[in-house]
Structures are given as structure tokens and as C-alpha cells.
Amino acid sequence: MSEIESFFKSAFSVDNVIFGFDGSDLKVLLIQRGAAPFKDKWALPGDLVYPNENLDTAAERVLEQLTGLRGVYLEQVKAFGAVNRHPLGRVITIAYYSLIKISDYVVTPASFAQSASWHSIAQVGELAFDHNEILDTCLRRLKHKVRMTPVGFELLPPKFTLTELQQLYESILDEKLDKRNFRKKILSMNLLLDLKELQEGVAHRPAKLYQFDRANYEQFVAEGFSFDL
Amino acid sequence: MSEIESFFKSAFSVDNVIFGFDGSDLKVLLIQRGAAPFKDKWALPGDLVYPNENLDTAAERVLEQLTGLRGVYLEQVKAFGAVNRHPLGRVITIAYYSLIKISDYVVTPASFAQSASWHSIAQVGELAFDHNEILDTCLRRLKHKVRMTPVGFELLPPKFTLTELQQLYESILDEKLDKRNFRKKILSMNLLLDLKELQEGVAHRPAKLYQFDRANYEQFVAEGFSFDL
DNA sequence: CAGACTTATTGTGAAATACACACCAATTTA
DNA sequence: TAAATTGGTGTGTATTTCACAATAAGTCTG
């Protein structure tokens, strides 16, 4: 305990806000705390940083330990360091966020998290620590990000329809977009490859399938193009 | 010394990137370190955070102690936490930045900084620690910020000309702007009060003087207007 | 005081973009 | 074959962007 006490005199942690898309809703990955403080409360997956560990590395490690998620690209947002944000001592935390395709990953909570699961953004209740504030900040950052870079495309199946893409943006941005204008804008960017295939198994006119044209995108970026939705 | 050693096992600091405008150039406030490590090197004004001190407070305090600057509004950018960024131990640092009018402040270096002075951005050499990286990150953030909010207006005298305003933006953004388009855009925002006064003491046609219309700006913001240069 | 000098100020046309909006097309299923 | 459902597309208007150059209002010099 004394070791813990001294560690807590001045410690830092990382907290991860993992946004996920399941085909229709924007969600966030939360764990239910298995120990005090805030036992049984939902919280962001986070933990202390080892003394000899880089912050980015720690964020990845902690995420994997708590939720089983490996190889997730995380981006730092900022530090949260209010004196009393942690009831046991002075801990500042560095917030990271990411956006992943839920179906690409299997969530397997660590023993010291009772459970880890996806929660719709709109239905997130009161979280442990200052995690609601962290979540809000990261959500704002995410919305900004998806407008500026085509991250969204990664969240869909390799072949997707324009309607699916639009729904994705609508659920992340939490606003309705005009169908015609959305399609016009996206198609005019030349980032989509028309696969000349049609959707199957739907009880209505099938939609065309597209694929994100990564090579083109990278070339455009190199030439100074900027995605802007 | 043992107290310092234990503190350094896991400490956090703040570093401040104070941008200043002197009427023509964008500068940054640096101190020359008076002690090891990096003795005599130029560095950002920063220091450790007290255990019972909020990060934002620490940033203000450290800035004041090192440079004499009081009441500067600072905004957090992000944390820098590479394991070996500090030669004496594990110290992560939280970077803050600000943008001030140089003539509003008197810089008085603390005894343990040999000196504190303004350096043109373009002429900043190799700094202590990872401070070049921090500076670069903050500069990018600043450029983004001045395009999105009318912070720039604060840096000019209460009465200024459009040319002065344009020069300010050009030196912060480090790019040339078209005169007519700049004026049209700025004036169309209705953020400037035409003072019906003319510049004096210049050997050419005197320019009209303007004043930033803060009340108007705040009302526009409340109505959902967004500054965008 | 005239002419040179320096910077301030202003407007226009073309092009691109944003936006609102409504109808026909292709498929399934009853 | 008709209804239901979603996919797909085009046009006109308003707004914004951008590039661009001539005149105006002072000071300075001889």
C-alpha cells in the first residue's frame, strides 16, 4: 500500500475514448469498474502509465489489457489535470481517442474490469471520475476530424453504398445531410471507386457498390488536396 | 537532493509557448536556462507542477515566475511524454500557448533564468529538451486558431488600420493575402467600428482608423456566427 | 505650388461552390 | 401487375471565391 501511496503522489494515466461504428450508430467503449474508487461505475478504459513507457504506448497497452483491443491507432487529445479529479491522489490523465469498426474487433474485458461494452453515445450516463468531460471533449474532436479527413471510409465494409456512407456521417455528426448534395460532394472528390456491382438481397432497387480509393487519396493529399465535408 | 530525486521519478511540468506580436513580427518568448540540464540553452518557460496545483494554474504561475508576465490567458495544447525527453528522469510536460501584444507586458526574467526575451519565429534555433517539437505543434495550433476566432484583433492598438490588421495576419500565418479580398472579407463581418478618424503623421494618404467591435462580435457568436478567415 | 511619391481605397466579372428542391428508375413482394 | 421501397439524378439560384488595376488622398521636394 505504501508503494501505491508514493506512486499516487504524482502519477499519470491514460484514458481512451474508443468510438465505434456498428453500421448504424456511433458508440463508445466503456468498462465497468471492478474495484474502488467508483466500483461498478462505467468508465473509460484507462490506467496508470509505467515510468519507462511512452504515453502513446501506454494508451495502446492499457486499451489492450482492459478490452482486448490490439493495434488500434490512438490519437492524443489533451491532458486533464484538475487537482481533485482522482479521489486517491494526484493523477493527471492524458486522453486518447480513436474510431474503429466495431465488427473488426472482439472485446474481451480484463479480469479487473467487470465488463467492457459498447454504449450508444446518446445513452451514456454518468461516468466515473471526470470521464464525461473527457468524452465530450473527444467527441467534439472526432466531429472535427471526420470533416477534415476521410476517416469515415474505414468504418464501412470494403464494398459499400453511398447511402451507407451518408448514414455513417449522419450518425457521427449527429445531423441530417442532404442526399443529393452529399452524393455530389463525395463523388466529386474522386475518392470512390465505382465497383460496377450492385447490392444484393434487398427488397428494393439495389444500390451501386463503391470502394474507397486509398491510392488516389494519398496522391491527392501529396498534391495538396484537403478533404472537407 | 533526495527530494528532487523522488520527485523526478514521475513528475509533470508545464511549458508555455507565448507568442507575441510587436507590430510587425510574430515572436516567441524564450528563456535562457541558468542551470543544468541544458544550461545556457534557450528554452520555453516551463517548470514542474506542484502536487496540489491545477495544470492551468501551474502554467500561469510558472510563466509569471520565469518571465514576470501576469494574467496571460493560456490554452492547453497537449502533453509531451516521450520517456527520454528529460535527461534527469521521467517528466511529461503539458504544453500551453498564448498570443499576446508584446508592448502590453514587461518581461522580467527570474533569477534562475539567465534571461528571457522575444525571438522571431523564423530565427529560433535549437532549443532545450523537445522544445522545438512543442513549439512547432503550438505554432500549427495558433495558425488554426487565428483563422477561426478573431484573436488577432487584440494584438493591435485600440485604433488600427486595415493594413495593420492584414500585416498581422500575414505575419502570423506566414503567407501573403490579397489586399482587396482581405478587406472585403473583414469588413463584411461587421466586426469593425469605423472611427471616422484618420491616421496621422504618415507621409502618404492616411488610412482610416478602426476599432474592434467586441459587443457585436459577442452577439454574433451567440447567434451562431463563426469567424472564418 | 507643381510634380513626384507613397500608400489607401474601391468594384467588377468570371468561376466555383453551396444549397434547396422533385421526379423517375429498379427492384421485391403481394 | 400494382404497390412499396429505396436508389439515383439535374437544374436554377444564391453565395462565395478569386484574380485583378485604376483612382484618391495625403506628404515631400525642388
XYZ file of C-alpha atoms (C1' of nucleotides) in Angstrom:
518
model
C 0.000 0.000 0.000
C 2.845 2.365 0.747
C 4.156 1.778 -2.719
C 0.801 2.711 -4.089
C 0.719 5.761 -1.866
C 4.024 7.039 -3.103
C 3.094 6.297 -6.689
C -0.005 8.326 -6.211
C 1.817 11.369 -5.035
C 2.211 12.281 -8.627
C 1.097 9.827 -11.208
C -0.169 9.961 -14.699
C -2.590 7.840 -16.531
C -4.067 7.496 -19.959
C -7.745 7.234 -20.765
C -9.036 6.037 -24.087
C -12.170 7.139 -25.785
C -12.794 4.458 -28.369
C -15.572 5.387 -30.711
C -17.041 2.597 -32.726
C -19.462 2.336 -35.549
C -21.631 -0.731 -35.947
C -23.256 0.069 -39.255
C -25.827 2.415 -37.852
C -24.847 4.011 -34.558
C -21.898 5.785 -33.069
C -20.881 4.115 -29.847
C -18.204 4.391 -27.243
C -16.410 1.587 -25.477
C -16.771 1.632 -21.710
C -15.685 -0.670 -18.937
C -17.460 -1.259 -15.717
C -15.036 -0.756 -12.893
C -14.370 -3.800 -10.773
C -12.681 -2.009 -7.894
C -12.790 1.194 -5.908
C -12.888 4.032 -6.495
C -16.070 4.194 -8.486
C -16.582 0.437 -8.264
C -19.368 -0.711 -10.584
C -19.447 2.629 -12.376
C -18.907 2.810 -16.080
C -15.664 4.442 -17.082
C -13.325 4.963 -19.973
C -10.701 2.272 -20.300
C -7.590 3.785 -18.799
C -4.835 3.166 -16.308
C -1.546 4.416 -14.999
C 1.456 4.843 -17.250
C 4.581 2.882 -16.431
C 7.589 5.009 -15.527
C 9.519 3.859 -18.559
C 6.721 3.834 -21.046
C 5.816 6.351 -23.704
C 2.370 7.835 -23.458
C 1.249 6.531 -26.809
C 2.487 3.082 -25.966
C 0.747 3.168 -22.621
C -2.517 4.101 -24.245
C -2.278 1.106 -26.553
C -1.259 -1.254 -23.806
C -3.947 -0.173 -21.397
C -6.573 -0.462 -24.061
C -5.473 -3.946 -24.907
C -5.297 -5.060 -21.299
C -8.715 -3.775 -20.441
C -10.633 -4.616 -23.538
C -8.560 -6.997 -25.610
C -8.352 -4.499 -28.469
C -4.987 -4.650 -30.210
C -3.401 -2.455 -32.813
C -5.866 0.375 -32.536
C -4.472 3.688 -33.729
C -4.918 6.241 -30.997
C -4.580 9.965 -31.157
C -3.830 12.139 -28.183
C -6.329 14.843 -27.374
C -5.165 16.615 -24.253
C -4.374 16.283 -20.597
C -6.888 16.557 -17.795
C -5.318 17.524 -14.541
C -7.711 19.051 -12.052
C -6.272 18.551 -8.589
C -9.176 16.536 -7.286
C -10.127 14.633 -10.356
C -8.937 11.397 -8.751
C -10.098 10.683 -5.217
C -6.972 8.760 -4.217
C -4.307 11.245 -5.133
C -2.918 13.462 -7.756
C -3.282 11.844 -11.112
C -3.335 13.680 -14.330
C -4.584 11.790 -17.288
C -3.841 12.047 -20.956
C -6.871 11.415 -23.115
C -6.650 9.500 -26.359
C -9.334 8.729 -28.858
C -9.899 6.522 -31.799
C -12.613 5.489 -34.167
C -12.937 1.887 -35.200
C -15.239 -0.533 -36.898
C -16.875 -2.499 -34.157
C -17.112 -5.694 -36.145
C -13.356 -5.738 -36.721
C -12.646 -6.274 -33.074
C -13.587 -8.608 -30.310
C -13.913 -7.042 -26.912
C -12.698 -9.232 -24.077
C -12.672 -7.404 -20.775
C -9.800 -7.889 -18.374
C -10.497 -9.542 -15.062
C -10.270 -6.265 -13.204
C -12.887 -4.728 -15.388
C -16.165 -6.432 -14.728
C -17.213 -5.897 -18.273
C -16.447 -3.886 -21.344
C -19.108 -2.990 -23.824
C -20.258 -0.566 -26.432
C -22.686 2.181 -25.471
C -24.586 4.464 -27.764
C -23.263 7.971 -27.362
C -26.681 9.353 -26.680
C -27.249 6.912 -23.860
C -24.077 7.326 -21.895
C -24.934 8.142 -18.304
C -22.785 9.416 -15.504
C -19.279 8.065 -15.718
C -16.536 7.662 -13.159
C -14.038 10.442 -12.453
C -14.216 13.308 -14.937
C -14.828 10.914 -17.769
C -17.937 12.633 -19.030
C -15.896 15.749 -19.607
C -13.216 13.752 -21.361
C -15.780 12.052 -23.535
C -17.357 15.355 -24.523
C -14.027 16.834 -25.465
C -13.113 13.832 -27.552
C -16.465 13.769 -29.270
C -16.003 17.353 -30.342
C -12.572 16.456 -31.632
C -13.949 13.469 -33.512
C -16.587 15.522 -35.265
C -13.974 17.968 -36.353
C -11.728 15.182 -37.553
C -14.257 13.317 -39.674
C -14.986 16.513 -41.557
C -11.359 17.120 -42.331
C -10.080 13.687 -43.200
C -11.814 10.718 -44.771
C -11.513 8.541 -41.688
C -15.117 7.537 -42.033
C -14.492 5.333 -45.019
C -12.608 2.828 -42.914
C -15.678 2.058 -40.869
C -17.683 0.519 -43.628
C -17.331 -2.848 -45.278
C -14.866 -2.891 -48.194
C -17.803 -2.517 -50.541
C -20.432 -0.020 -49.514
C -23.220 2.115 -50.917
C -23.423 5.869 -50.856
C -26.420 5.694 -48.582
C -24.427 3.714 -46.063
C -21.662 6.271 -46.217
C -24.094 9.084 -45.690
C -25.708 7.349 -42.728
C -22.294 6.940 -41.206
C -21.600 10.634 -41.407
C -25.015 11.483 -40.128
C -24.634 9.346 -37.067
C -21.192 10.643 -36.226
C -22.042 14.270 -36.801
C -25.489 13.851 -35.321
C -27.137 15.861 -38.062
C -29.071 15.205 -41.226
C -27.360 15.792 -44.573
C -28.974 16.457 -47.934
C -28.846 13.334 -50.069
C -28.155 14.909 -53.420
C -25.608 17.350 -52.162
C -23.831 14.728 -50.140
C -23.512 12.416 -53.119
C -22.410 15.173 -55.402
C -19.734 16.309 -52.999
C -18.395 12.881 -52.227
C -18.341 11.755 -55.848
C -16.679 14.956 -56.987
C -13.752 14.208 -54.700
C -12.801 11.208 -56.813
C -12.088 9.150 -53.772
C -14.518 6.394 -54.568
C -14.046 3.576 -56.995
C -17.242 2.524 -58.702
C -17.135 -1.251 -58.491
C -19.797 -1.721 -61.162
C -21.512 -4.069 -58.808
C -24.920 -3.897 -57.244
C -26.154 -4.539 -53.785
C -27.887 -7.906 -53.420
C -30.680 -9.251 -51.305
C -32.528 -6.020 -50.731
C -36.241 -5.630 -51.302
C -35.908 -2.569 -53.473
C -33.783 -1.119 -56.170
C -30.224 -2.195 -55.412
C -27.588 0.433 -54.872
C -24.224 0.636 -56.559
C -21.260 -0.527 -54.575
C -18.179 1.583 -54.082
C -14.784 1.175 -52.596
C -12.536 3.782 -51.031
C -9.731 4.654 -53.383
C -6.857 4.925 -50.983
C -4.152 5.255 -53.606
C -5.932 8.175 -55.180
C -6.496 9.770 -51.817
C -2.844 9.597 -50.923
C -1.830 11.067 -54.208
C -4.303 13.925 -53.810
C -3.030 14.658 -50.325
C 0.505 14.727 -51.640
C -0.642 17.245 -54.209
C -2.166 19.422 -51.520
C -5.796 18.411 -51.645
C -7.796 18.600 -48.470
C -10.858 16.595 -47.663
C -13.606 18.828 -46.392
C -17.107 17.679 -45.868
C 18.707 16.262 -3.490
C 16.894 13.101 -2.483
C 13.672 15.020 -2.500
C 14.379 16.083 -6.025
C 15.257 12.548 -6.971
C 11.993 11.164 -5.736
C 10.068 13.964 -7.357
C 11.693 13.102 -10.611
C 10.588 9.540 -10.516
C 7.379 10.655 -12.055
C 6.806 14.309 -12.425
C 4.903 16.588 -14.663
C 5.649 20.003 -15.854
C 4.102 22.703 -17.946
C 5.762 24.522 -20.799
C 4.443 27.733 -22.216
C 4.687 28.871 -25.768
C 3.993 32.574 -25.582
C 3.590 34.082 -28.999
C 3.861 37.807 -29.192
C 3.283 40.392 -31.816
C 5.248 43.601 -31.824
C 3.508 45.392 -34.624
C 5.315 43.622 -37.397
C 6.669 40.221 -36.441
C 5.456 37.109 -34.740
C 7.783 36.210 -31.907
C 8.051 33.676 -29.162
C 9.196 34.218 -25.616
C 12.182 32.121 -24.602
C 14.318 31.932 -21.538
C 17.950 31.097 -21.384
C 18.453 28.329 -18.903
C 20.608 29.208 -15.925
C 21.163 25.653 -14.698
C 21.688 22.124 -15.942
C 20.402 20.341 -17.831
C 20.766 22.360 -20.990
C 22.443 25.228 -19.133
C 22.717 28.320 -21.342
C 20.390 26.843 -23.926
C 17.251 28.657 -24.918
C 14.047 27.011 -23.789
C 10.368 27.536 -23.351
C 9.438 28.929 -19.962
C 8.227 25.932 -18.018
C 8.634 24.111 -14.755
C 7.253 21.380 -12.584
C 3.680 21.401 -11.399
C 3.057 21.421 -7.672
C 1.272 18.369 -6.358
C -1.759 20.355 -5.301
C -1.928 22.681 -8.235
C -4.174 22.593 -11.262
C -2.418 22.432 -14.577
C -3.829 25.691 -15.841
C -2.829 27.421 -12.642
C 0.640 25.984 -12.812
C 1.084 27.233 -16.341
C 0.184 30.752 -15.246
C 2.353 30.634 -12.176
C 5.393 29.274 -13.960
C 5.064 31.845 -16.646
C 4.890 34.629 -14.140
C 7.822 33.342 -12.109
C 10.065 32.947 -15.084
C 9.172 35.975 -17.090
C 7.164 38.315 -14.919
C 4.136 38.013 -17.189
C 0.894 38.062 -15.210
C -2.665 37.397 -16.188
C -1.900 35.865 -19.553
C -4.652 33.632 -20.834
C -3.182 30.254 -21.679
C -4.685 27.425 -23.617
C -3.615 23.846 -23.284
C -2.390 22.127 -26.419
C -1.331 18.626 -25.492
C 1.017 16.528 -23.445
C 4.503 15.515 -24.490
C 5.694 12.432 -22.746
C 8.467 10.594 -24.542
C 10.332 8.534 -21.985
C 13.666 10.222 -22.539
C 12.550 13.720 -23.221
C 14.061 14.855 -19.913
C 17.601 13.726 -19.144
C 17.112 13.617 -15.380
C 14.058 11.432 -15.148
C 10.580 10.831 -16.301
C 8.827 14.094 -16.810
C 5.878 14.568 -19.013
C 5.026 18.085 -19.874
C 1.789 19.766 -20.735
C 2.175 22.442 -23.356
C 0.252 25.686 -23.228
C 0.222 28.524 -25.636
C -0.929 32.076 -25.800
C -0.753 35.068 -28.050
C -0.174 38.497 -26.591
C 0.686 42.003 -27.507
C 4.308 42.442 -26.648
C 4.003 46.075 -25.677
C 1.372 45.255 -23.054
C 3.826 43.346 -20.964
C 7.168 43.814 -19.352
C 9.373 40.766 -19.317
C 11.461 40.408 -16.170
C 13.336 37.131 -16.066
C 13.544 35.216 -12.813
C 16.927 34.787 -11.239
C 17.158 31.176 -12.317
C 16.593 32.082 -15.874
C 19.561 33.998 -17.142
C 17.380 35.978 -19.431
C 14.016 35.975 -21.083
C 13.463 37.566 -24.423
C 11.436 37.587 -27.597
C 12.704 35.717 -30.620
C 11.397 35.901 -34.130
C 9.797 32.620 -35.018
C 11.889 32.259 -38.114
C 15.095 32.665 -36.173
C 14.561 30.222 -33.375
C 17.461 27.824 -33.231
C 17.874 24.580 -31.386
C 16.072 24.617 -28.082
C 16.475 22.577 -24.925
C 14.634 19.297 -24.425
C 11.979 18.606 -27.065
C 11.009 22.252 -27.111
C 11.368 22.643 -30.864
C 8.739 19.979 -31.331
C 6.475 21.648 -28.792
C 6.928 24.995 -30.468
C 6.075 23.565 -33.872
C 2.938 21.931 -32.588
C 1.802 25.112 -30.899
C 2.528 27.194 -33.944
C 0.314 24.959 -36.023
C -2.379 25.297 -33.417
C -2.014 29.056 -33.376
C -2.416 29.332 -37.115
C -5.546 27.284 -36.955
C -6.867 29.367 -34.121
C -6.363 32.788 -35.657
C -8.350 31.689 -38.671
C -11.251 30.533 -36.566
C -11.554 33.250 -33.968
C -10.740 36.930 -34.117
C -7.954 36.728 -31.581
C -5.754 38.779 -33.793
C -7.632 41.985 -33.136
C -6.375 42.104 -29.563
C -2.820 42.464 -30.714
C -3.186 45.836 -32.294
C -3.531 49.228 -30.696
C -7.122 50.165 -29.851
C -7.265 52.119 -33.089
C -5.754 50.457 -36.105
C -5.848 50.487 -39.866
C -6.889 47.665 -42.134
C -3.382 47.424 -43.472
C -2.053 46.879 -39.970
C -4.609 44.169 -39.416
C -3.677 42.481 -42.629
C 0.019 42.604 -41.823
C -0.719 40.992 -38.519
C -2.463 38.088 -40.168
C 0.227 37.772 -42.755
C 2.948 37.536 -40.176
C 1.123 35.001 -38.072
C 0.052 32.841 -40.979
C 3.329 33.394 -42.757
C 1.652 33.929 -46.103
C 0.634 36.819 -48.276
C -3.034 37.744 -48.504
C -4.787 39.635 -51.268
C -5.483 43.170 -50.127
C -8.890 43.686 -51.670
C -10.205 40.310 -50.718
C -8.932 40.631 -47.193
C -10.609 43.995 -46.691
C -13.841 42.856 -48.227
C -13.984 39.804 -46.044
C -13.103 41.559 -42.829
C -15.452 44.465 -43.413
C -18.296 42.180 -44.386
C -18.098 40.554 -40.968
C -19.266 43.739 -39.297
C -16.756 43.362 -36.542
C -15.035 46.657 -37.067
C -16.206 50.039 -35.969
C -15.264 52.804 -38.356
C -13.962 55.513 -36.061
C -14.207 58.216 -38.734
C -10.696 59.180 -37.861
C -7.594 59.196 -39.954
C -4.095 58.079 -39.318
C -1.704 60.939 -38.585
C 1.948 61.578 -39.168
C 2.396 59.392 -42.187
C 3.981 60.628 -45.372
C 1.195 59.424 -47.624
C -2.517 59.183 -47.796
C -3.676 58.481 -44.238
C -5.701 55.361 -43.586
C -8.990 55.155 -41.756
C -8.856 54.002 -38.189
C -10.986 51.160 -36.914
C -11.744 49.574 -33.619
C -12.739 46.001 -32.858
C -16.436 45.831 -32.080
C -16.415 43.348 -29.256
C -20.070 43.746 -28.337
C -21.123 42.983 -31.867
C -18.807 40.035 -32.021
C -20.222 38.515 -28.885
C -23.740 38.950 -30.099
C -22.912 37.336 -33.436
C -21.292 34.404 -31.698
C -24.370 33.984 -29.537
C -26.401 33.879 -32.728
C -24.230 31.164 -34.171
C -21.873 33.156 -36.342
C -18.417 31.802 -36.851
C -15.368 33.794 -37.732
C -13.521 32.230 -40.596
C -10.689 33.910 -42.406
C 2.963 75.292 -55.869
C 3.625 71.634 -59.121
C 5.042 67.307 -59.706
C 6.689 63.036 -57.697
C 5.927 59.748 -54.312
C 3.690 56.627 -51.354
C 0.022 54.146 -49.550
C -5.326 53.837 -49.201
C -9.338 52.769 -51.099
C -12.668 50.835 -54.058
C -15.514 47.447 -57.879
C -16.180 44.083 -61.372
C -16.522 39.955 -63.835
C -15.691 35.048 -64.013
C -15.614 30.685 -61.749
C -16.542 27.708 -58.305
C -19.344 26.340 -54.652
C -23.399 25.775 -51.816
C -27.931 24.935 -51.442
C -32.717 23.834 -51.902
C -35.596 21.085 -54.191
C -38.721 16.841 -57.065
C -39.017 13.353 -60.145
C -38.072 8.953 -62.475
C -35.774 4.153 -62.021
C -35.077 -0.502 -60.477
C -36.006 -3.969 -57.779
C -39.038 -7.114 -54.457
C -43.325 -8.841 -52.920
C -48.275 -9.386 -52.593
C -49.340 -6.034 -62.488
C -49.613 -2.808 -58.965
C -47.734 -1.190 -54.736
C -43.971 -0.368 -51.908
C -39.384 0.865 -51.121
C -35.075 2.884 -51.774
C -31.638 4.457 -55.411
C -30.308 7.710 -58.344
C -30.009 12.069 -60.823
C -30.307 17.641 -62.704
C -31.317 22.390 -62.507
C -31.700 27.021 -61.165
C -30.344 30.372 -57.721
C -27.691 32.444 -54.375
C -23.383 32.841 -52.385
C -18.573 32.781 -52.175
C -14.063 32.958 -54.084
C -10.685 34.793 -56.561
C -7.812 37.415 -59.545
C -7.062 41.708 -60.902
C -5.946 47.678 -61.690
C -7.245 52.350 -61.577
C -8.091 56.465 -58.840
C -7.699 59.159 -54.370
C -5.545 61.498 -50.575
C -2.180 62.815 -48.368
C 3.352 64.211 -47.831
C 7.667 65.701 -49.663
C 10.973 68.124 -52.580
C 12.587 71.453 -55.544
